[in-house]
CSV table of C-alpha atoms in Angstrom, one decimal:
chain,number,residue,atom,x,y,z
A,1,GLN,CA,0.0,0.0,0.0
A,2,LEU,CA,1.5,3.3,-1.1
A,3,GLN,CA,2.2,5.7,1.7
A,4,LEU,CA,3.6,9.2,1.7
A,5,GLN,CA,5.1,11.0,4.7
A,6,GLU,CA,6.0,14.7,4.9
A,7,SER,CA,8.9,15.9,7.1
A,8,GLY,CA,10.4,19.3,7.8
A,9,PRO,CA,10.3,22.1,10.3
A,10,GLY,CA,7.0,23.2,11.8
A,11,LEU,CA,8.2,26.7,12.4
A,12,VAL,CA,9.8,29.1,9.9
A,13,LYS,CA,10.8,32.7,10.4
A,14,PRO,CA,9.5,35.4,8.0
A,15,SER,CA,11.7,35.8,4.9
A,16,GLU,CA,13.3,32.4,5.4
A,17,THR,CA,13.0,29.4,3.1
A,18,LEU,CA,10.7,26.4,3.8
A,19,SER,CA,12.1,23.0,3.0
A,20,LEU,CA,9.9,20.0,3.2
A,21,THR,CA,10.6,16.4,2.1
A,22,CYS,CA,8.0,13.7,1.2
A,23,THR,CA,9.1,10.1,1.6
A,24,VAL,CA,7.3,7.5,-0.6
A,25,SER,CA,7.0,4.0,0.7
A,26,GLY,CA,5.2,0.9,-0.7
A,27,GLY,CA,5.9,1.9,-4.3
A,28,SER,CA,8.5,3.5,-6.6
A,29,ILE,CA,8.7,7.1,-7.3
A,30,THR,CA,10.0,6.2,-10.8
A,31,SER,CA,6.6,4.9,-12.0
A,32,ASN,CA,5.8,6.2,-15.5
A,33,ASN,CA,2.2,6.6,-14.6
A,34,TYR,CA,2.3,9.2,-11.9
A,35,TYR,CA,3.4,12.6,-10.8
A,36,TRP,CA,4.2,13.7,-7.3
A,37,GLY,CA,2.7,16.8,-5.9
A,38,TRP,CA,2.5,19.4,-3.1
A,39,ILE,CA,-0.7,21.0,-1.9
A,40,ARG,CA,-1.3,23.3,1.1
A,41,GLN,CA,-4.4,24.1,3.1
A,42,SER,CA,-5.2,27.1,5.2
A,43,PRO,CA,-8.4,28.4,6.7
A,44,GLY,CA,-8.2,31.6,4.6
A,45,LYS,CA,-7.3,30.2,1.2
A,46,GLY,CA,-8.6,26.6,1.4
A,47,LEU,CA,-6.8,23.9,-0.7
A,48,GLU,CA,-4.1,25.3,-3.0
A,49,TRP,CA,-2.1,23.2,-5.4
A,50,ILE,CA,1.6,24.2,-5.4
A,51,GLY,CA,3.0,22.0,-8.1
A,52,ASN,CA,3.9,18.5,-9.4
A,53,ILE,CA,7.0,16.8,-10.4
A,54,TYR,CA,7.7,13.8,-12.6
A,55,TYR,CA,10.4,11.3,-11.7
A,56,SER,CA,12.5,12.6,-14.6
A,57,GLY,CA,12.5,16.1,-13.0
A,58,SER,CA,10.0,17.8,-15.2
A,59,THR,CA,7.8,20.1,-13.2
A,60,TYR,CA,4.4,21.9,-13.2
A,61,TYR,CA,4.1,24.9,-10.9
A,62,ASN,CA,1.1,27.0,-9.8
A,63,PRO,CA,1.9,30.5,-11.2
A,64,SER,CA,0.9,31.9,-7.8
A,65,PHE,CA,4.1,30.4,-6.4
A,66,LYS,CA,6.3,30.1,-9.4
A,67,SER,CA,8.8,32.7,-8.5
A,68,ARG,CA,9.3,31.2,-5.0
A,69,VAL,CA,8.9,27.5,-5.5
A,70,THR,CA,11.2,24.7,-6.4
A,71,ILE,CA,10.2,21.0,-6.4
A,72,SER,CA,12.9,18.4,-6.8
A,73,VAL,CA,13.1,14.6,-6.8
A,74,ASP,CA,15.6,12.2,-5.4
A,75,THR,CA,14.9,8.8,-7.0
A,76,SER,CA,17.7,7.1,-5.0
A,77,LYS,CA,15.9,7.9,-1.8
A,78,ASN,CA,12.3,7.6,-3.2
A,79,GLN,CA,11.7,11.2,-2.0
A,80,PHE,CA,10.7,14.5,-3.5
A,81,SER,CA,11.0,17.9,-1.9
A,82,LEU,CA,9.5,21.4,-1.8
A,83,LYS,CA,11.4,24.6,-1.3
A,84,LEU,CA,9.4,27.8,-0.8
A,85,THR,CA,11.4,31.0,-0.4
A,86,SER,CA,10.5,34.4,1.2
A,87,MET,CA,8.0,32.9,3.6
A,88,THR,CA,5.4,35.2,5.2
A,89,ALA,CA,2.6,34.7,7.6
A,90,ALA,CA,0.3,34.2,4.6
A,91,ASP,CA,2.2,30.9,4.0
A,92,THR,CA,1.2,29.5,7.3
A,93,ALA,CA,-0.7,26.3,6.4
A,94,MET,CA,-0.9,22.5,6.5
A,95,TYR,CA,1.3,21.2,3.7
A,96,TYR,CA,0.6,17.9,2.1
A,97,CYS,CA,2.4,15.8,-0.4
A,98,ALA,CA,0.4,13.4,-2.7
A,99,ARG,CA,0.7,11.1,-5.7
A,100,GLY,CA,-0.7,12.6,-8.8
A,101,GLY,CA,-2.4,11.0,-11.7
A,102,LYS,CA,-1.9,11.7,-15.4
A,103,GLY,CA,-4.7,12.5,-17.7
A,104,GLY,CA,-6.4,15.4,-19.4
A,105,TRP,CA,-6.8,16.0,-23.1
A,106,TYR,CA,-3.5,14.5,-24.0
A,107,GLY,CA,-3.1,12.0,-21.3
A,108,ASN,CA,0.0,13.6,-19.7
A,109,ASP,CA,-1.4,16.4,-17.7
A,110,PRO,CA,-1.7,16.4,-13.9
A,111,ASN,CA,-5.3,15.4,-12.9
A,112,TRP,CA,-6.1,13.7,-9.6
A,113,LEU,CA,-4.2,13.5,-6.3
A,114,ASP,CA,-4.3,10.3,-4.3
A,115,PRO,CA,-3.1,9.2,-1.8
A,116,TRP,CA,-2.0,12.1,0.3
A,117,GLY,CA,0.4,12.2,3.2
A,118,GLN,CA,-0.9,13.0,6.7
A,119,GLY,CA,0.3,16.6,6.3
A,120,THR,CA,2.7,18.8,8.2
A,121,GLN,CA,1.7,22.1,9.9
A,122,VAL,CA,4.0,25.0,9.0
A,123,THR,CA,3.8,28.2,10.9
A,124,VAL,CA,5.6,31.3,9.9
A,125,SER,CA,6.5,33.5,12.9
A,126,SER,CA,9.4,35.2,14.3
B,1,ASP,CA,-7.3,30.4,-13.1
B,2,ILE,CA,-10.6,28.4,-13.2
B,3,GLN,CA,-12.7,29.2,-10.2
B,4,MET,CA,-14.7,26.4,-8.6
B,5,THR,CA,-17.8,27.3,-6.7
B,6,GLN,CA,-19.4,24.7,-4.4
B,7,SER,CA,-22.8,25.0,-2.7
B,8,PRO,CA,-23.9,24.8,-0.1
B,9,SER,CA,-20.9,25.5,2.1
B,10,SER,CA,-22.5,23.4,4.8
B,11,LEU,CA,-25.5,21.2,5.2
B,12,SER,CA,-27.0,18.8,7.7
B,13,ALA,CA,-29.0,15.7,6.8
B,14,ALA,CA,-30.6,12.8,8.7
B,15,VAL,CA,-29.0,9.4,9.0
B,16,GLY,CA,-30.1,7.4,6.0
B,17,GLY,CA,-30.8,10.5,4.0
B,18,ARG,CA,-29.4,11.7,0.7
B,19,VAL,CA,-27.0,14.6,0.3
B,20,ILE,CA,-26.5,16.5,-2.9
B,21,ILE,CA,-23.6,19.0,-3.4
B,22,THR,CA,-23.1,21.1,-6.5
B,23,CYS,CA,-19.9,22.4,-8.0
B,24,GLN,CA,-19.8,25.1,-10.7
B,25,ALA,CA,-16.8,25.9,-12.8
B,26,SER,CA,-16.1,29.4,-14.1
B,27,GLN,CA,-15.6,27.9,-17.6
B,28,ASP,CA,-16.2,24.7,-19.5
B,29,ILE,CA,-14.0,21.9,-18.1
B,30,SER,CA,-15.6,19.0,-19.9
B,31,ASN,CA,-15.6,16.1,-17.4
B,32,PHE,CA,-12.2,17.0,-15.9
B,33,LEU,CA,-13.5,17.1,-12.3
B,34,ASN,CA,-12.6,15.1,-9.2
B,35,TRP,CA,-14.3,14.9,-5.8
B,36,TYR,CA,-12.5,14.4,-2.4
B,37,GLN,CA,-13.6,13.6,1.1
B,38,GLN,CA,-11.7,15.1,4.1
B,39,LYS,CA,-12.6,13.9,7.5
B,40,PRO,CA,-11.7,16.0,10.5
B,41,GLY,CA,-7.9,16.0,11.2
B,42,LYS,CA,-7.2,13.9,8.1
B,43,ALA,CA,-5.9,14.5,4.6
B,44,PRO,CA,-8.3,14.6,1.6
B,45,LYS,CA,-9.1,11.3,-0.1
B,46,LEU,CA,-10.1,10.9,-3.7
B,47,LEU,CA,-13.6,9.5,-4.1
B,48,ILE,CA,-14.5,10.2,-7.7
B,49,TYR,CA,-12.5,11.1,-10.8
B,50,ASP,CA,-13.5,12.2,-14.3
B,51,ALA,CA,-16.8,13.5,-12.8
B,52,SER,CA,-18.5,10.2,-12.4
B,53,ASN,CA,-15.9,7.4,-12.0
B,54,LEU,CA,-15.7,5.8,-8.5
B,55,GLN,CA,-12.2,5.4,-7.2
B,56,THR,CA,-11.2,1.8,-6.4
B,57,GLY,CA,-12.5,0.8,-3.0
B,58,VAL,CA,-15.0,3.7,-2.6
B,59,PRO,CA,-18.5,2.6,-1.7
B,60,SER,CA,-21.2,3.0,-4.4
B,61,LYS,CA,-23.2,5.2,-2.1
B,62,PHE,CA,-21.0,8.0,-3.5
B,63,SER,CA,-21.7,9.2,-7.0
B,64,GLY,CA,-21.0,12.1,-9.3
B,65,SER,CA,-22.4,13.5,-12.5
B,66,GLY,CA,-22.2,16.5,-14.8
B,67,SER,CA,-20.1,18.0,-17.5
B,68,GLY,CA,-19.2,21.4,-18.9
B,69,THR,CA,-19.6,23.8,-16.0
B,70,ASP,CA,-22.1,22.1,-13.7
B,71,PHE,CA,-21.5,19.1,-11.6
B,72,THR,CA,-23.2,17.2,-8.8
B,73,PHE,CA,-22.0,14.9,-6.0
B,74,THR,CA,-24.4,12.7,-4.2
B,75,ILE,CA,-24.2,10.6,-1.0
B,76,SER,CA,-26.9,8.1,-0.5
B,77,ASN,CA,-27.9,6.6,2.8
B,78,LEU,CA,-25.9,9.1,4.9
B,79,GLN,CA,-24.1,7.5,7.8
B,80,PRO,CA,-22.1,9.0,10.7
B,81,GLU,CA,-18.9,7.9,9.1
B,82,ASP,CA,-19.6,10.1,6.1
B,83,ILE,CA,-19.3,13.3,8.2
B,84,ALA,CA,-16.6,15.2,6.4
B,85,THR,CA,-15.9,18.2,4.2
B,86,TYR,CA,-16.2,17.4,0.5
B,87,TYR,CA,-14.2,19.2,-2.2
B,88,CYS,CA,-14.4,19.4,-6.0
B,89,GLN,CA,-11.2,19.9,-8.1
B,90,GLN,CA,-10.8,20.7,-11.8
B,91,TYR,CA,-7.9,19.7,-14.0
B,92,ASP,CA,-8.9,21.0,-17.4
B,93,HIS,CA,-6.4,23.9,-17.0
B,94,LEU,CA,-3.4,24.3,-14.8
B,95,PRO,CA,-3.2,25.4,-12.1
B,96,LEU,CA,-5.3,22.6,-10.5
B,97,THR,CA,-8.0,24.4,-8.5
B,98,PHE,CA,-10.4,23.3,-5.7
B,99,GLY,CA,-13.8,24.4,-4.6
B,100,GLY,CA,-14.2,25.9,-1.2
B,101,GLY,CA,-15.7,22.8,0.3
B,102,THR,CA,-19.0,21.6,1.7
B,103,LYS,CA,-19.2,20.5,5.3
B,104,VAL,CA,-21.6,17.7,5.8
B,105,GLU,CA,-23.1,17.1,9.3
B,106,ILE,CA,-25.7,14.8,10.8
B,107,LYS,CA,-29.0,16.4,11.7
Protein backbone atom coordinates (compact mmCIF):
# COMPACT_ATOMS: atom_id res chain seq x y z
CA GLN A 1 0.00 0.00 0.00
CA LEU A 2 1.48 3.29 -1.08
CA GLN A 3 2.17 5.74 1.72
CA LEU A 4 3.59 9.24 1.74
CA GLN A 5 5.08 11.05 4.72
CA GLU A 6 6.01 14.71 4.94
CA SER A 7 8.91 15.90 7.06
CA GLY A 8 10.41 19.27 7.83
CA PRO A 9 10.33 22.14 10.30
CA GLY A 10 7.04 23.18 11.80
CA LEU A 11 8.17 26.74 12.40
CA VAL A 12 9.79 29.07 9.87
CA LYS A 13 10.79 32.69 10.36
CA PRO A 14 9.51 35.40 8.01
CA SER A 15 11.67 35.84 4.90
CA GLU A 16 13.28 32.42 5.36
CA THR A 17 12.97 29.39 3.08
CA LEU A 18 10.71 26.45 3.83
CA SER A 19 12.15 23.02 3.00
CA LEU A 20 9.93 19.95 3.16
CA THR A 21 10.56 16.38 2.07
CA CYS A 22 8.05 13.70 1.17
CA THR A 23 9.14 10.08 1.56
CA VAL A 24 7.28 7.54 -0.56
CA SER A 25 6.98 3.96 0.67
CA GLY A 26 5.19 0.93 -0.72
CA GLY A 27 5.88 1.92 -4.30
CA SER A 28 8.46 3.46 -6.58
CA ILE A 29 8.66 7.15 -7.29
CA THR A 30 9.99 6.24 -10.78
CA SER A 31 6.64 4.94 -12.01
CA ASN A 32 5.82 6.19 -15.51
CA ASN A 33 2.18 6.63 -14.61
CA TYR A 34 2.29 9.20 -11.85
CA TYR A 35 3.36 12.65 -10.80
CA TRP A 36 4.22 13.69 -7.26
CA GLY A 37 2.72 16.83 -5.88
CA TRP A 38 2.53 19.39 -3.09
CA ILE A 39 -0.67 20.99 -1.87
CA ARG A 40 -1.32 23.26 1.06
CA GLN A 41 -4.44 24.08 3.05
CA SER A 42 -5.19 27.11 5.17
CA PRO A 43 -8.42 28.45 6.66
CA GLY A 44 -8.20 31.58 4.56
CA LYS A 45 -7.31 30.16 1.16
CA GLY A 46 -8.57 26.59 1.36
CA LEU A 47 -6.80 23.94 -0.70
CA GLU A 48 -4.08 25.30 -3.01
CA TRP A 49 -2.11 23.18 -5.44
CA ILE A 50 1.56 24.20 -5.35
CA GLY A 51 3.02 21.99 -8.06
CA ASN A 52 3.86 18.53 -9.38
CA ILE A 53 7.03 16.78 -10.43
CA TYR A 54 7.66 13.76 -12.61
CA TYR A 55 10.44 11.34 -11.67
CA SER A 56 12.49 12.64 -14.62
CA GLY A 57 12.49 16.05 -12.97
CA SER A 58 9.98 17.83 -15.18
CA THR A 59 7.76 20.12 -13.17
CA TYR A 60 4.44 21.94 -13.22
CA TYR A 61 4.08 24.90 -10.87
CA ASN A 62 1.14 27.03 -9.84
CA PRO A 63 1.93 30.52 -11.20
CA SER A 64 0.90 31.93 -7.83
CA PHE A 65 4.05 30.36 -6.39
CA LYS A 66 6.26 30.11 -9.43
CA SER A 67 8.80 32.75 -8.49
CA ARG A 68 9.29 31.25 -5.02
CA VAL A 69 8.89 27.50 -5.46
CA THR A 70 11.20 24.66 -6.38
CA ILE A 71 10.16 21.02 -6.38
CA SER A 72 12.86 18.40 -6.82
CA VAL A 73 13.09 14.61 -6.78
CA ASP A 74 15.64 12.16 -5.40
CA THR A 75 14.90 8.80 -6.97
CA SER A 76 17.69 7.09 -5.00
CA LYS A 77 15.86 7.89 -1.78
CA ASN A 78 12.32 7.61 -3.18
CA GLN A 79 11.71 11.18 -2.04
CA PHE A 80 10.67 14.48 -3.47
CA SER A 81 11.04 17.89 -1.91
CA LEU A 82 9.55 21.37 -1.76
CA LYS A 83 11.39 24.63 -1.26
CA LEU A 84 9.41 27.84 -0.83
CA THR A 85 11.37 31.03 -0.41
CA SER A 86 10.54 34.38 1.18
CA MET A 87 8.01 32.92 3.58
CA THR A 88 5.42 35.23 5.15
CA ALA A 89 2.58 34.74 7.60
CA ALA A 90 0.32 34.15 4.61
CA ASP A 91 2.22 30.91 3.97
CA THR A 92 1.15 29.46 7.32
CA ALA A 93 -0.73 26.31 6.38
CA MET A 94 -0.92 22.55 6.49
CA TYR A 95 1.33 21.21 3.74
CA TYR A 96 0.55 17.90 2.07
CA CYS A 97 2.36 15.75 -0.45
CA ALA A 98 0.45 13.41 -2.72
CA ARG A 99 0.74 11.12 -5.68
CA GLY A 100 -0.67 12.65 -8.84
CA GLY A 101 -2.36 10.97 -11.73
CA LYS A 102 -1.85 11.70 -15.41
CA GLY A 103 -4.74 12.53 -17.71
CA GLY A 104 -6.42 15.44 -19.37
CA TRP A 105 -6.81 16.04 -23.08
CA TYR A 106 -3.47 14.49 -24.05
CA GLY A 107 -3.12 11.98 -21.26
CA ASN A 108 -0.04 13.56 -19.74
CA ASP A 109 -1.37 16.43 -17.67
CA PRO A 110 -1.75 16.36 -13.87
CA ASN A 111 -5.28 15.38 -12.88
CA TRP A 112 -6.12 13.71 -9.58
CA LEU A 113 -4.18 13.55 -6.30
CA ASP A 114 -4.26 10.34 -4.26
CA PRO A 115 -3.15 9.17 -1.79
CA TRP A 116 -2.03 12.09 0.34
CA GLY A 117 0.41 12.20 3.21
CA GLN A 118 -0.91 13.01 6.66
CA GLY A 119 0.27 16.60 6.31
CA THR A 120 2.65 18.78 8.25
CA GLN A 121 1.68 22.08 9.86
CA VAL A 122 3.97 24.96 8.98
CA THR A 123 3.75 28.20 10.92
CA VAL A 124 5.57 31.34 9.86
CA SER A 125 6.45 33.45 12.86
CA SER A 126 9.42 35.23 14.33
CA ASP B 1 -7.35 30.40 -13.09
CA ILE B 2 -10.57 28.39 -13.24
CA GLN B 3 -12.75 29.19 -10.23
CA MET B 4 -14.71 26.36 -8.64
CA THR B 5 -17.81 27.31 -6.66
CA GLN B 6 -19.38 24.75 -4.37
CA SER B 7 -22.77 24.96 -2.73
CA PRO B 8 -23.90 24.80 -0.12
CA SER B 9 -20.91 25.55 2.10
CA SER B 10 -22.45 23.39 4.80
CA LEU B 11 -25.48 21.18 5.25
CA SER B 12 -27.02 18.79 7.71
CA ALA B 13 -29.00 15.70 6.83
CA ALA B 14 -30.58 12.81 8.66
CA VAL B 15 -28.97 9.40 8.96
CA GLY B 16 -30.13 7.40 5.98
CA GLY B 17 -30.84 10.51 4.00
CA ARG B 18 -29.44 11.74 0.71
CA VAL B 19 -26.99 14.59 0.29
CA ILE B 20 -26.48 16.55 -2.92
CA ILE B 21 -23.58 18.96 -3.41
CA THR B 22 -23.09 21.08 -6.49
CA CYS B 23 -19.90 22.44 -8.01
CA GLN B 24 -19.83 25.07 -10.74
CA ALA B 25 -16.77 25.87 -12.83
CA SER B 26 -16.08 29.37 -14.13
CA GLN B 27 -15.64 27.93 -17.64
CA ASP B 28 -16.25 24.69 -19.50
CA ILE B 29 -14.04 21.94 -18.05
CA SER B 30 -15.58 18.99 -19.92
CA ASN B 31 -15.64 16.13 -17.39
CA PHE B 32 -12.24 16.97 -15.90
CA LEU B 33 -13.47 17.08 -12.34
CA ASN B 34 -12.65 15.12 -9.18
CA TRP B 35 -14.30 14.88 -5.76
CA TYR B 36 -12.50 14.42 -2.44
CA GLN B 37 -13.56 13.64 1.10
CA GLN B 38 -11.70 15.14 4.05
CA LYS B 39 -12.56 13.86 7.51
CA PRO B 40 -11.66 16.01 10.51
CA GLY B 41 -7.92 16.02 11.17
CA LYS B 42 -7.18 13.90 8.10
CA ALA B 43 -5.89 14.46 4.59
CA PRO B 44 -8.26 14.57 1.64
CA LYS B 45 -9.10 11.29 -0.07
CA LEU B 46 -10.07 10.89 -3.72
CA LEU B 47 -13.59 9.51 -4.12
CA ILE B 48 -14.54 10.24 -7.73
CA TYR B 49 -12.48 11.09 -10.80
CA ASP B 50 -13.49 12.24 -14.28
CA ALA B 51 -16.76 13.54 -12.82
CA SER B 52 -18.46 10.18 -12.42
CA ASN B 53 -15.93 7.36 -11.96
CA LEU B 54 -15.70 5.81 -8.54
CA GLN B 55 -12.15 5.41 -7.22
CA THR B 56 -11.24 1.80 -6.39
CA GLY B 57 -12.50 0.76 -2.97
CA VAL B 58 -14.95 3.66 -2.60
CA PRO B 59 -18.51 2.60 -1.70
CA SER B 60 -21.15 2.96 -4.38
CA LYS B 61 -23.18 5.19 -2.05
CA PHE B 62 -21.04 8.00 -3.46
CA SER B 63 -21.74 9.17 -7.00
CA GLY B 64 -21.00 12.07 -9.30
CA SER B 65 -22.37 13.49 -12.51
CA GLY B 66 -22.16 16.46 -14.79
CA SER B 67 -20.06 17.97 -17.53
CA GLY B 68 -19.21 21.39 -18.86
CA THR B 69 -19.63 23.83 -15.98
CA ASP B 70 -22.13 22.13 -13.67
CA PHE B 71 -21.47 19.06 -11.55
CA THR B 72 -23.25 17.16 -8.81
CA PHE B 73 -21.98 14.91 -6.03
CA THR B 74 -24.41 12.68 -4.16
CA ILE B 75 -24.19 10.64 -0.98
CA SER B 76 -26.93 8.08 -0.51
CA ASN B 77 -27.89 6.56 2.83
CA LEU B 78 -25.88 9.05 4.87
CA GLN B 79 -24.09 7.49 7.82
CA PRO B 80 -22.12 9.02 10.72
CA GLU B 81 -18.85 7.89 9.10
CA ASP B 82 -19.63 10.15 6.11
CA ILE B 83 -19.26 13.26 8.25
CA ALA B 84 -16.59 15.23 6.43
CA THR B 85 -15.90 18.15 4.17
CA TYR B 86 -16.17 17.41 0.47
CA TYR B 87 -14.23 19.23 -2.23
CA CYS B 88 -14.38 19.37 -6.00
CA GLN B 89 -11.21 19.92 -8.06
CA GLN B 90 -10.76 20.66 -11.75
CA TYR B 91 -7.89 19.66 -13.99
CA ASP B 92 -8.93 21.03 -17.36
CA HIS B 93 -6.41 23.86 -17.04
CA LEU B 94 -3.45 24.32 -14.78
CA PRO B 95 -3.22 25.36 -12.06
CA LEU B 96 -5.31 22.62 -10.50
CA THR B 97 -7.98 24.40 -8.45
CA PHE B 98 -10.35 23.31 -5.72
CA GLY B 99 -13.79 24.36 -4.61
CA GLY B 100 -14.24 25.92 -1.20
CA GLY B 101 -15.68 22.76 0.32
CA THR B 102 -19.01 21.57 1.68
CA LYS B 103 -19.16 20.49 5.30
CA VAL B 104 -21.63 17.66 5.83
CA GLU B 105 -23.10 17.06 9.27
CA ILE B 106 -25.73 14.80 10.76
CA LYS B 107 -29.05 16.40 11.69
